[in-house]
Tab-separated table of C-alpha atoms and ligand atoms in Angstrom:
chain	number	residue	atom	x	y	z
W	213	MET	CA	0.000	0.000	0.000
W	214	ASN	CA	1.457	3.411	-0.906
W	215	THR	CA	1.311	6.494	1.329
W	216	LYS	CA	-1.727	7.992	-0.360
W	217	GLU	CA	-3.640	4.734	-0.018
W	218	GLU	CA	-2.673	4.584	3.659
W	219	ILE	CA	-3.934	8.145	4.159
W	220	LEU	CA	-7.267	7.322	2.526
W	221	LYS	CA	-7.622	4.172	4.595
W	222	GLU	CA	-7.005	6.111	7.798
W	223	LEU	CA	-9.466	8.843	6.813
W	224	GLU	CA	-12.120	6.227	6.137
W	225	LYS	CA	-11.422	4.673	9.530
W	226	LEU	CA	-11.651	8.064	11.238
W	227	TYR	CA	-14.869	9.186	9.553
W	228	PRO	CA	-16.899	6.128	8.547
W	229	ASP	CA	-20.169	8.025	8.875
W	230	ALA	CA	-19.074	11.281	7.266
W	231	ARG	CA	-22.029	12.950	5.624
W	232	PRO	CA	-23.129	16.511	4.927
W	233	ALA	CA	-24.140	18.531	7.950
W	234	LEU	CA	-26.496	20.692	5.885
W	235	LEU	CA	-30.168	19.912	6.425
W	236	TYR	CA	-32.340	19.517	3.327
W	237	ARG	CA	-35.317	17.519	2.082
W	238	THR	CA	-35.030	17.905	-1.692
W	239	PRO	CA	-32.281	18.520	-4.272
W	240	TYR	CA	-33.544	22.098	-4.574
W	241	GLU	CA	-33.201	22.722	-0.836
W	242	LEU	CA	-29.708	21.224	-0.913
W	243	LEU	CA	-28.709	23.474	-3.788
W	244	VAL	CA	-29.891	26.587	-1.937
W	245	ALA	CA	-28.173	25.442	1.276
W	246	VAL	CA	-24.880	24.845	-0.537
W	247	VAL	CA	-24.985	28.312	-2.118
W	248	LEU	CA	-25.570	29.786	1.357
W	249	SER	CA	-22.780	27.741	2.925
W	250	ALA	CA	-19.931	29.562	1.173
W	251	GLN	CA	-17.869	31.236	3.928
W	252	CYS	CA	-20.515	30.350	6.500
W	253	THR	CA	-20.934	27.548	9.023
W	254	ASP	CA	-23.389	24.737	8.325
W	255	GLU	CA	-25.064	25.404	11.695
W	256	ARG	CA	-25.900	28.950	10.695
W	257	VAL	CA	-27.088	27.855	7.248
W	258	ASN	CA	-29.369	25.288	8.889
W	259	ARG	CA	-30.897	27.978	11.116
W	260	VAL	CA	-31.461	30.271	8.140
W	261	THR	CA	-32.925	27.593	5.867
W	262	ALA	CA	-35.256	26.341	8.618
W	263	ALA	CA	-37.010	29.711	8.399
W	264	LEU	CA	-36.566	30.237	4.655
W	265	PHE	CA	-37.853	26.824	3.550
W	266	ARG	CA	-40.963	27.072	5.718
W	267	GLU	CA	-42.601	29.027	2.908
W	268	HIS	CA	-40.042	29.043	0.103
W	269	ASP	CA	-38.958	25.491	-0.580
W	270	THR	CA	-39.418	25.390	-4.374
W	271	PRO	CA	-38.117	27.568	-7.214
W	272	GLU	CA	-41.609	29.009	-7.775
W	273	LYS	CA	-42.029	29.956	-4.141
W	274	MET	CA	-38.486	31.338	-3.943
W	275	LEU	CA	-39.195	33.546	-6.943
W	276	SER	CA	-42.143	35.093	-5.141
W	277	LEU	CA	-39.510	36.893	-3.068
W	278	SER	CA	-37.805	40.036	-4.301
W	279	GLN	CA	-34.019	40.221	-4.053
W	280	GLU	CA	-34.388	42.471	-0.982
W	281	GLU	CA	-36.864	40.160	0.735
W	282	LEU	CA	-34.603	37.151	0.205
W	283	GLU	CA	-31.617	39.127	1.489
W	284	LYS	CA	-33.459	39.693	4.767
W	285	TYR	CA	-33.844	35.941	5.266
W	286	ILE	CA	-30.226	35.113	4.488
W	287	TYR	CA	-28.484	38.215	5.827
W	288	SER	CA	-26.661	36.390	8.643
W	289	CYS	CA	-24.960	33.965	6.208
W	290	GLY	CA	-22.753	36.765	4.859
W	291	PHE	CA	-22.287	37.811	1.218
W	292	TYR	CA	-26.075	37.976	1.241
W	293	HIS	CA	-26.368	40.237	-1.790
W	294	ASN	CA	-24.550	37.870	-4.155
W	295	LYS	CA	-26.005	34.756	-2.567
W	296	ALA	CA	-29.552	36.092	-3.019
W	297	LYS	CA	-28.762	36.966	-6.628
W	298	HIS	CA	-27.390	33.472	-7.280
W	299	ILE	CA	-30.328	31.706	-5.605
W	300	LEU	CA	-32.841	33.709	-7.627
W	301	SER	CA	-30.969	33.210	-10.935
W	302	ALA	CA	-30.666	29.477	-10.349
W	303	SER	CA	-34.352	29.235	-9.353
W	304	ARG	CA	-35.413	31.066	-12.523
W	305	ASP	CA	-33.220	28.806	-14.628
W	306	ILE	CA	-34.541	25.632	-12.969
W	307	LEU	CA	-38.097	26.780	-13.563
W	308	GLU	CA	-37.658	27.998	-17.130
W	309	ARG	CA	-35.245	25.410	-18.511
W	310	PHE	CA	-35.882	22.319	-16.384
W	311	GLY	CA	-39.605	22.470	-15.604
W	312	GLY	CA	-39.017	23.340	-11.943
W	313	LYS	CA	-36.869	20.267	-11.162
W	314	VAL	CA	-33.174	20.455	-10.350
W	315	PRO	CA	-31.371	18.617	-13.179
W	316	ALA	CA	-29.672	15.389	-12.139
W	317	THR	CA	-26.581	15.465	-14.337
W	318	LEU	CA	-23.345	17.249	-13.564
W	319	ALA	CA	-23.221	18.802	-17.023
W	320	GLU	CA	-26.707	20.317	-16.653
W	321	LEU	CA	-26.147	21.418	-13.061
W	322	GLN	CA	-23.095	23.330	-14.195
W	323	THR	CA	-25.167	25.279	-16.712
W	324	LEU	CA	-27.434	26.758	-14.021
W	325	ALA	CA	-26.993	30.474	-13.545
W	326	GLY	CA	-25.476	31.241	-10.159
W	327	VAL	CA	-24.284	27.657	-9.603
W	328	GLY	CA	-20.527	27.163	-9.487
W	329	ARG	CA	-18.601	23.966	-9.948
W	330	LYS	CA	-18.397	23.215	-6.216
W	331	THR	CA	-22.147	23.578	-5.712
W	332	ALA	CA	-22.868	21.458	-8.794
W	333	ASN	CA	-20.524	18.720	-7.547
W	334	VAL	CA	-22.091	18.634	-4.076
W	335	VAL	CA	-25.652	18.486	-5.404
W	336	TYR	CA	-24.705	15.847	-7.969
W	337	SER	CA	-23.010	13.593	-5.435
W	338	VAL	CA	-25.161	14.148	-2.343
W	339	ALA	CA	-28.639	14.554	-3.837
W	340	PHE	CA	-28.276	12.269	-6.844
W	341	GLY	CA	-25.648	9.766	-5.699
W	342	GLY	CA	-23.227	10.710	-8.492
W	343	ASP	CA	-19.457	10.379	-8.261
W	344	ALA	CA	-17.864	13.789	-7.748
W	345	ILE	CA	-15.377	15.517	-5.485
W	346	ALA	CA	-16.381	19.030	-4.541
W	347	VAL	CA	-13.347	21.036	-3.488
W	348	ASP	CA	-14.200	23.566	-0.810
W	349	THR	CA	-11.767	25.380	1.438
W	350	HIS	CA	-11.295	22.339	3.756
W	351	VAL	CA	-10.799	19.830	0.954
W	352	PHE	CA	-8.373	22.209	-0.744
W	353	ARG	CA	-6.260	22.795	2.366
W	354	VAL	CA	-6.189	19.229	3.704
W	355	SER	CA	-5.453	17.682	0.293
W	356	ASN	CA	-2.520	20.023	-0.219
W	357	ARG	CA	-1.126	19.502	3.273
W	358	LEU	CA	-1.378	15.726	3.077
W	359	GLY	CA	0.026	15.727	-0.444
W	360	LEU	CA	-3.026	13.774	-1.622
W	361	ALA	CA	-3.382	16.301	-4.416
W	362	SER	CA	-1.324	19.428	-4.775
W	363	GLY	CA	-2.565	22.416	-6.685
W	364	LYS	CA	-3.023	26.150	-6.562
W	365	THR	CA	-6.664	26.093	-7.655
W	366	PRO	CA	-9.705	24.024	-6.599
W	367	GLU	CA	-9.898	22.664	-10.156
W	368	ALA	CA	-6.299	21.407	-10.009
W	369	VAL	CA	-6.897	19.745	-6.637
W	370	GLU	CA	-10.138	18.200	-7.875
W	371	GLU	CA	-8.320	16.751	-10.857
W	372	GLY	CA	-5.509	15.419	-8.658
W	373	LEU	CA	-7.925	13.804	-6.202
W	374	MET	CA	-9.854	12.161	-9.019
W	375	LYS	CA	-6.605	10.565	-10.183
W	376	GLU	CA	-5.620	9.330	-6.728
W	377	ILE	CA	-8.954	8.116	-5.397
W	378	PRO	CA	-11.004	5.273	-6.866
W	379	GLN	CA	-14.149	6.712	-8.446
W	380	LYS	CA	-16.459	4.778	-6.116
W	381	ASP	CA	-14.918	6.656	-3.163
W	382	TRP	CA	-14.966	10.206	-4.609
W	383	SER	CA	-18.055	11.395	-2.765
W	384	LYS	CA	-17.080	9.740	0.514
W	385	ALA	CA	-13.544	11.164	0.295
W	386	HIS	CA	-14.997	14.657	-0.109
W	387	HIS	CA	-16.706	14.247	3.280
W	388	TRP	CA	-13.667	12.627	4.949
W	389	LEU	CA	-11.504	15.592	3.965
W	390	ILE	CA	-14.085	18.139	5.103
W	391	TRP	CA	-14.479	16.462	8.474
W	392	HIS	CA	-10.733	16.195	8.977
W	393	GLY	CA	-10.377	19.884	8.103
W	394	ARG	CA	-13.078	20.857	10.567
W	395	ARG	CA	-12.050	18.628	13.434
W	396	VAL	CA	-8.265	18.363	13.301
W	397	CYS	CA	-6.525	20.005	10.366
W	398	HIS	CA	-7.723	23.531	11.110
W	399	SER	CA	-6.724	26.343	8.838
W	400	GLN	CA	-4.794	28.389	11.428
W	401	LYS	CA	-3.731	25.857	14.023
W	402	PRO	CA	-3.807	22.286	12.751
W	403	ASP	CA	-3.654	19.841	15.652
W	404	CYS	CA	-0.753	17.916	14.103
W	405	VAL	CA	0.553	16.490	17.365
W	406	ASN	CA	-2.706	14.646	17.959
W	407	CYS	CA	-3.429	13.887	14.317
W	408	THR	CA	-3.277	10.165	13.542
W	409	LEU	CA	-2.104	11.033	10.036
W	410	ASN	CA	0.995	12.917	11.152
W	411	GLY	CA	3.338	10.032	10.298
W	412	LEU	CA	2.127	10.208	6.707
W	413	CYS	CA	1.838	13.973	6.337
W	414	PRO	CA	4.421	16.003	4.376
W	415	PHE	CA	3.170	19.268	5.904
W	416	TYR	CA	3.840	17.950	9.419
W	417	GLU	CA	7.237	16.636	8.386
W	418	LYS	CA	8.147	20.052	6.998
W	419	THR	CA	6.884	22.084	9.935
W	420	LYS	CA	7.474	19.911	13.009
W	421	SER	CA	10.850	21.445	13.796
W	422	GLU	CA	9.122	24.836	14.136
W	423	ARG	CA	6.788	23.516	16.824
Y	100	SF4	S1	-0.531	16.197	10.498
Y	100	SF4	FE1	-1.259	18.305	10.678
Y	100	SF4	S2	-1.239	19.147	8.619
Y	100	SF4	FE2	-1.107	16.928	8.446
Y	100	SF4	S3	-3.229	16.265	8.218
Y	100	SF4	FE3	-2.769	16.146	10.372
Y	100	SF4	S4	-3.412	18.102	11.214
Y	100	SF4	FE4	-3.275	18.348	8.987
């Protein structure tokens, strides 16, 4: 077994039940929640969507809100102006081009206005069971530190991870890396001393003398 395989095995052992922390009931709700989750905690998104989805849980109902009204709901998630714009554009697109149903293919998801590659990947893998690795800030950082996939852009890291990880594990690996980033491999102060991956981690090897 090579180092990268050992890392993946350990991550799977650490997070066998890794799954998204965002609460949703339909692909549409997941899509909205993922848009809101950029630079925001899942806990806060869940609080906001609990109120928002009470009356606006479909593209039609979302579009009954003006940009300003939607901004009031989602204000606490940050970047509310752009997020509201993206949610409304995507809702309009879903209604006009896909009969009100979120499309189930990655290619179609990526054509939705206001939906970036990361959001499309998450919805494709989580809501539709497709194989995809969404690279968010945690996946990006942890993959680079562990040397699982090195790259300066999310696209480069996504490509690297897809080469290293068997396709059947892509979606699970996305969650393993997020959970490790949240629980241990923090952005500012990674808990390397207590990390069970430290013997396999190039970042730790490089920085341990500074500790
Ligand atoms: S050893 Fe440190 S840098 Fe490497 S994965 Fe663990 S916490 Fe992250």
